[in-house]
CSV table of C-alpha atoms in Angstrom, one decimal:
chain,number,residue,atom,x,y,z
A,1,MET,CA,11.5,16.7,25.0
A,2,LYS,CA,10.3,16.3,21.4
A,3,ASN,CA,10.2,12.9,19.8
A,4,PHE,CA,11.6,12.0,16.3
A,5,LYS,CA,8.4,12.8,14.5
A,6,GLU,CA,7.9,16.2,16.0
A,7,LEU,CA,11.5,17.2,15.3
A,8,TYR,CA,11.4,15.9,11.7
A,9,LEU,CA,8.1,17.6,10.9
A,10,ALA,CA,9.4,20.8,12.4
A,11,GLY,CA,12.4,20.5,10.0
A,12,GLU,CA,14.8,20.3,13.0
A,13,ILE,CA,16.4,17.0,11.9
A,14,PRO,CA,16.7,15.0,8.7
A,15,PHE,CA,14.8,11.8,8.2
A,16,GLU,CA,18.0,9.8,8.4
A,17,LYS,CA,18.3,10.6,12.1
A,18,ILE,CA,15.6,7.9,12.6
A,19,ASP,CA,18.4,5.4,12.8
A,20,ASP,CA,19.9,7.2,15.8
A,21,TYR,CA,16.5,7.2,17.6
A,22,VAL,CA,16.0,3.5,16.9
A,23,MET,CA,19.4,2.8,18.3
A,24,GLU,CA,18.8,4.9,21.4
A,25,TRP,CA,15.5,3.1,22.0
A,26,GLY,CA,17.2,-0.3,21.6
A,27,TYR,CA,19.9,0.5,24.2
A,28,SER,CA,17.6,2.1,26.7
A,29,ASP,CA,15.3,0.8,29.4
A,30,GLU,CA,12.4,2.5,27.6
A,31,GLU,CA,9.0,0.9,28.3
A,32,ARG,CA,7.2,2.4,25.4
A,33,THR,CA,7.0,0.7,22.1
A,34,LEU,CA,9.4,1.9,19.4
A,35,ALA,CA,6.5,3.5,17.5
A,36,CYS,CA,5.4,5.4,20.6
A,37,PHE,CA,9.0,6.4,21.3
A,38,LEU,CA,9.3,7.8,17.8
A,39,GLY,CA,5.9,9.5,17.9
A,40,LEU,CA,4.4,7.4,15.1
A,41,ASN,CA,0.7,6.6,14.8
A,42,ALA,CA,-0.6,3.2,13.8
A,43,GLU,CA,-0.8,4.1,10.1
A,44,GLU,CA,2.8,5.3,10.0
A,45,GLU,CA,4.1,2.3,11.9
A,46,ASP,CA,2.2,0.0,9.6
A,47,ALA,CA,3.6,1.6,6.5
A,48,TRP,CA,7.1,1.3,8.0
A,49,VAL,CA,6.7,-2.3,9.0
A,50,SER,CA,4.6,-3.6,6.1
A,51,ASP,CA,6.0,-1.5,3.2
A,52,SER,CA,9.2,0.4,3.7
A,53,GLU,CA,11.0,3.3,5.5
A,54,GLU,CA,10.3,5.3,2.3
A,55,ALA,CA,6.6,4.7,2.6
A,56,MET,CA,6.6,6.0,6.2
A,57,LYS,CA,8.6,9.0,5.1
A,58,GLU,CA,6.0,9.8,2.5
A,59,LEU,CA,3.3,9.8,5.1
A,60,LEU,CA,5.3,12.1,7.3
A,61,ASP,CA,6.2,14.4,4.5
A,62,LYS,CA,2.5,14.9,3.7
A,63,GLN,CA,2.1,16.4,7.2
A,64,LYS,CA,4.7,19.0,6.8
């Protein structure tokens, strides 16, 4: 099963779906960190946490 990042980069889901993935992770017994669950690397996670969701989106969009 593909993670959020893989699906987003493939153009299969809009960026706004990240909220659904965060909610799914929050209500699950998932042992992985949220970043791992979403498929984010350390730079992407740091941009999201330290700057903004938009900063992380910009990093992802550069990979498309």
